[in-house]
Amino acid sequence: MERKIIKTGDGSVTIHLSEWDEQYHSKHGAIQEAQHVFIKMGLEYWVGLNKEKQISILEIGFGTGLNAFITFLEAKKLQLNINYTGVEAYPVSEAEIGELNYSEMLSAENQLGAFQKMHQILWNTQEAIAENFQLEKQQKRFEEIEEVNKYDLVFFDAFGARVQPELWTEEIFDKMYAAMKNNGFLVTYSAKGSVRRAMQTAGFIVERLPGPPGKREMLRALKK
């Protein structure tokens, strides 16, 4: 499948898959989407409710590492200790990683080494990116996730249901529900009715929220 680096609406880049007419992040702004969906509506919301400094996060679709990198930067600002697990079946290439401009666009050039380390560490091994940020990248399919009662927060950032509907089913959200702790949250850019219903059938309490630039709504799901 042909892959190419494209610039999004906020100047940050993403990877475009021509055959699917799909990209890893919103074409309206990769960084804007990540900050709104996963940080504002996810991490900051959870911290505001829990007032805790230790949090365990699962990302479904590690991809370019953008969500992990922004979370790493936020951890320093918010003085959080984060255990971050990113699941990815098909890692991006070293050449593609070299073209990603996230540290520059986030005015975090001094943390470029941390971003590079995220991609250089071994798969399926937890390593410290910083004293307060532990990262484990798991190379496997989402269907293979078997953890139970482990995560406070899930960043669900799979390719869209239009091109990979099998990643947005009740079976997948059953696995997410099992993997999460009670009172944990799952956030995703998707607002499709079929996705919301699959989450509800799995047991989640789901709310629609304002979406990132270019998207009217998104979803946040609570395991109560």
mmCIF file of N, CA and C in Angstrom, residues 6-10 12-17 21-35 38 59 61-68 70 92 100 102 115 157-159 189:
data_model
loop_
_atom_site.group_PDB
_atom_site.id
_atom_site.type_symbol
_atom_site.label_atom_id
_atom_site.label_comp_id
_atom_site.label_asym_id
_atom_site.label_seq_id
_atom_site.Cartn_x
_atom_site.Cartn_y
_atom_site.Cartn_z
ATOM 1 N N ILE A 6 2.238 13.728 4.396
ATOM 2 C CA ILE A 6 1.521 14.925 3.949
ATOM 3 C C ILE A 6 1.432 15.920 5.106
ATOM 4 N N LYS A 7 1.283 17.198 4.776
ATOM 5 C CA LYS A 7 1.129 18.237 5.790
ATOM 6 C C LYS A 7 -0.357 18.409 6.096
ATOM 7 N N THR A 8 -0.685 18.535 7.373
ATOM 8 C CA THR A 8 -2.076 18.738 7.785
ATOM 9 C C THR A 8 -2.342 20.223 8.027
ATOM 10 N N GLY A 9 -3.585 20.526 8.382
ATOM 11 C CA GLY A 9 -4.025 21.911 8.467
ATOM 12 C C GLY A 9 -3.297 22.780 9.469
ATOM 13 N N ASP A 10 -2.701 22.181 10.506
ATOM 14 C CA ASP A 10 -1.985 22.991 11.498
ATOM 15 C C ASP A 10 -0.477 23.018 11.265
ATOM 16 N N SER A 12 1.540 20.417 11.064
ATOM 17 C CA SER A 12 2.158 19.139 11.415
ATOM 18 C C SER A 12 1.853 18.115 10.321
ATOM 19 N N VAL A 13 2.675 17.076 10.257
ATOM 20 C CA VAL A 13 2.534 16.101 9.174
ATOM 21 C C VAL A 13 1.882 14.818 9.678
ATOM 22 N N THR A 14 1.443 14.014 8.734
ATOM 23 C CA THR A 14 0.935 12.682 9.037
ATOM 24 C C THR A 14 1.266 11.769 7.864
ATOM 25 N N ILE A 15 0.920 10.504 7.995
ATOM 26 C CA ILE A 15 1.148 9.525 6.926
ATOM 27 C C ILE A 15 -0.182 9.243 6.244
ATOM 28 N N HIS A 16 -0.187 9.384 4.932
ATOM 29 C CA HIS A 16 -1.394 9.159 4.135
ATOM 30 C C HIS A 16 -1.291 7.830 3.404
ATOM 31 N N LEU A 17 -2.368 7.036 3.471
ATOM 32 C CA LEU A 17 -2.452 5.760 2.761
ATOM 33 C C LEU A 17 -3.355 5.962 1.549
ATOM 34 N N ASP A 21 -7.405 6.141 1.008
ATOM 35 C CA ASP A 21 -7.693 7.566 1.195
ATOM 36 C C ASP A 21 -7.892 7.847 2.689
ATOM 37 N N GLU A 22 -6.935 7.369 3.482
ATOM 38 C CA GLU A 22 -6.982 7.470 4.941
ATOM 39 C C GLU A 22 -5.614 7.911 5.439
ATOM 40 N N GLN A 23 -5.591 8.612 6.565
ATOM 41 C CA GLN A 23 -4.324 9.025 7.139
ATOM 42 C C GLN A 23 -4.297 8.703 8.631
ATOM 43 N N TYR A 24 -3.097 8.737 9.183
ATOM 44 C CA TYR A 24 -2.912 8.399 10.592
ATOM 45 C C TYR A 24 -3.569 9.424 11.517
ATOM 46 N N HIS A 25 -3.649 10.665 11.085
ATOM 47 C CA HIS A 25 -4.230 11.733 11.903
ATOM 48 C C HIS A 25 -5.159 12.574 11.041
ATOM 49 N N SER A 26 -5.889 13.472 11.687
ATOM 50 C CA SER A 26 -6.807 14.344 10.963
ATOM 51 C C SER A 26 -6.053 15.234 9.978
ATOM 52 N N LYS A 27 -6.580 15.323 8.752
ATOM 53 C CA LYS A 27 -5.966 16.210 7.765
ATOM 54 C C LYS A 27 -6.177 17.672 8.142
ATOM 55 N N HIS A 28 -7.092 17.942 9.071
ATOM 56 C CA HIS A 28 -7.329 19.316 9.525
ATOM 57 C C HIS A 28 -6.282 19.773 10.547
ATOM 58 N N GLY A 29 -5.503 18.823 11.062
ATOM 59 C CA GLY A 29 -4.463 19.174 12.021
ATOM 60 C C GLY A 29 -4.138 18.004 12.923
ATOM 61 N N ALA A 30 -3.002 17.363 12.676
ATOM 62 C CA ALA A 30 -2.626 16.181 13.456
ATOM 63 C C ALA A 30 -2.444 16.529 14.928
ATOM 64 N N ILE A 31 -1.687 17.578 15.198
ATOM 65 C CA ILE A 31 -1.419 17.961 16.589
ATOM 66 C C ILE A 31 -2.683 18.481 17.257
ATOM 67 N N GLN A 32 -3.461 19.295 16.543
ATOM 68 C CA GLN A 32 -4.701 19.819 17.120
ATOM 69 C C GLN A 32 -5.645 18.694 17.526
ATOM 70 N N GLU A 33 -5.745 17.680 16.684
ATOM 71 C CA GLU A 33 -6.615 16.549 16.993
ATOM 72 C C GLU A 33 -6.134 15.815 18.238
ATOM 73 N N ALA A 34 -4.837 15.522 18.292
ATOM 74 C CA ALA A 34 -4.280 14.787 19.432
ATOM 75 C C ALA A 34 -4.469 15.559 20.731
ATOM 76 N N GLN A 35 -4.219 16.847 20.696
ATOM 77 C CA GLN A 35 -4.334 17.658 21.903
ATOM 78 C C GLN A 35 -5.779 17.757 22.381
ATOM 79 N N PHE A 38 -7.238 13.495 22.940
ATOM 80 C CA PHE A 38 -6.569 12.627 23.899
ATOM 81 C C PHE A 38 -6.030 13.360 25.130
ATOM 82 N N GLU A 59 -2.682 2.986 24.551
ATOM 83 C CA GLU A 59 -3.003 3.590 23.253
ATOM 84 C C GLU A 59 -3.225 2.498 22.226
ATOM 85 N N GLY A 61 -3.196 1.865 18.657
ATOM 86 C CA GLY A 61 -2.661 2.445 17.430
ATOM 87 C C GLY A 61 -1.514 3.394 17.718
ATOM 88 N N PHE A 62 -0.345 2.860 18.117
ATOM 89 C CA PHE A 62 0.802 3.703 18.475
ATOM 90 C C PHE A 62 1.253 4.563 17.292
ATOM 91 N N GLY A 63 1.252 3.977 16.099
ATOM 92 C CA GLY A 63 1.484 4.735 14.866
ATOM 93 C C GLY A 63 2.745 5.572 14.851
ATOM 94 N N THR A 64 2.575 6.871 14.650
ATOM 95 C CA THR A 64 3.706 7.788 14.537
ATOM 96 C C THR A 64 4.306 8.157 15.881
ATOM 97 N N GLY A 65 3.646 7.794 16.968
ATOM 98 C CA GLY A 65 4.129 8.172 18.294
ATOM 99 C C GLY A 65 3.707 9.558 18.733
ATOM 100 N N LEU A 66 2.862 10.227 17.937
ATOM 101 C CA LEU A 66 2.467 11.600 18.270
ATOM 102 C C LEU A 66 1.722 11.672 19.601
ATOM 103 N N ASN A 67 0.742 10.797 19.800
ATOM 104 C CA ASN A 67 -0.026 10.849 21.044
ATOM 105 C C ASN A 67 0.858 10.573 22.257
ATOM 106 N N ALA A 68 1.758 9.618 22.111
ATOM 107 C CA ALA A 68 2.675 9.296 23.208
ATOM 108 C C ALA A 68 3.599 10.479 23.503
ATOM 109 N N ILE A 70 3.107 13.774 22.873
ATOM 110 C CA ILE A 70 2.376 14.877 23.508
ATOM 111 C C ILE A 70 2.052 14.528 24.962
ATOM 112 N N VAL A 92 5.590 2.001 11.951
ATOM 113 C CA VAL A 92 6.031 2.884 10.866
ATOM 114 C C VAL A 92 7.520 2.674 10.642
ATOM 115 N N LEU A 100 8.927 13.134 10.397
ATOM 116 C CA LEU A 100 7.890 13.680 11.276
ATOM 117 C C LEU A 100 8.401 14.937 11.982
ATOM 118 N N TYR A 102 7.118 16.715 14.620
ATOM 119 C CA TYR A 102 6.340 17.006 15.822
ATOM 120 C C TYR A 102 7.112 17.804 16.867
ATOM 121 N N PHE A 115 11.603 11.756 21.741
ATOM 122 C CA PHE A 115 10.743 11.250 20.668
ATOM 123 C C PHE A 115 11.449 10.150 19.891
ATOM 124 N N ASP A 157 -7.213 5.092 18.971
ATOM 125 C CA ASP A 157 -6.815 5.853 17.784
ATOM 126 C C ASP A 157 -6.551 4.934 16.594
ATOM 127 N N ALA A 158 -7.416 3.945 16.423
ATOM 128 C CA ALA A 158 -7.310 3.040 15.281
ATOM 129 C C ALA A 158 -7.716 3.755 13.994
ATOM 130 N N PHE A 159 -7.356 3.163 12.851
ATOM 131 C CA PHE A 159 -7.860 3.675 11.589
ATOM 132 C C PHE A 159 -9.385 3.644 11.605
ATOM 133 N N TYR A 189 -11.617 9.791 18.591
ATOM 134 C CA TYR A 189 -12.064 10.836 17.663
ATOM 135 C C TYR A 189 -13.374 10.471 16.972
#
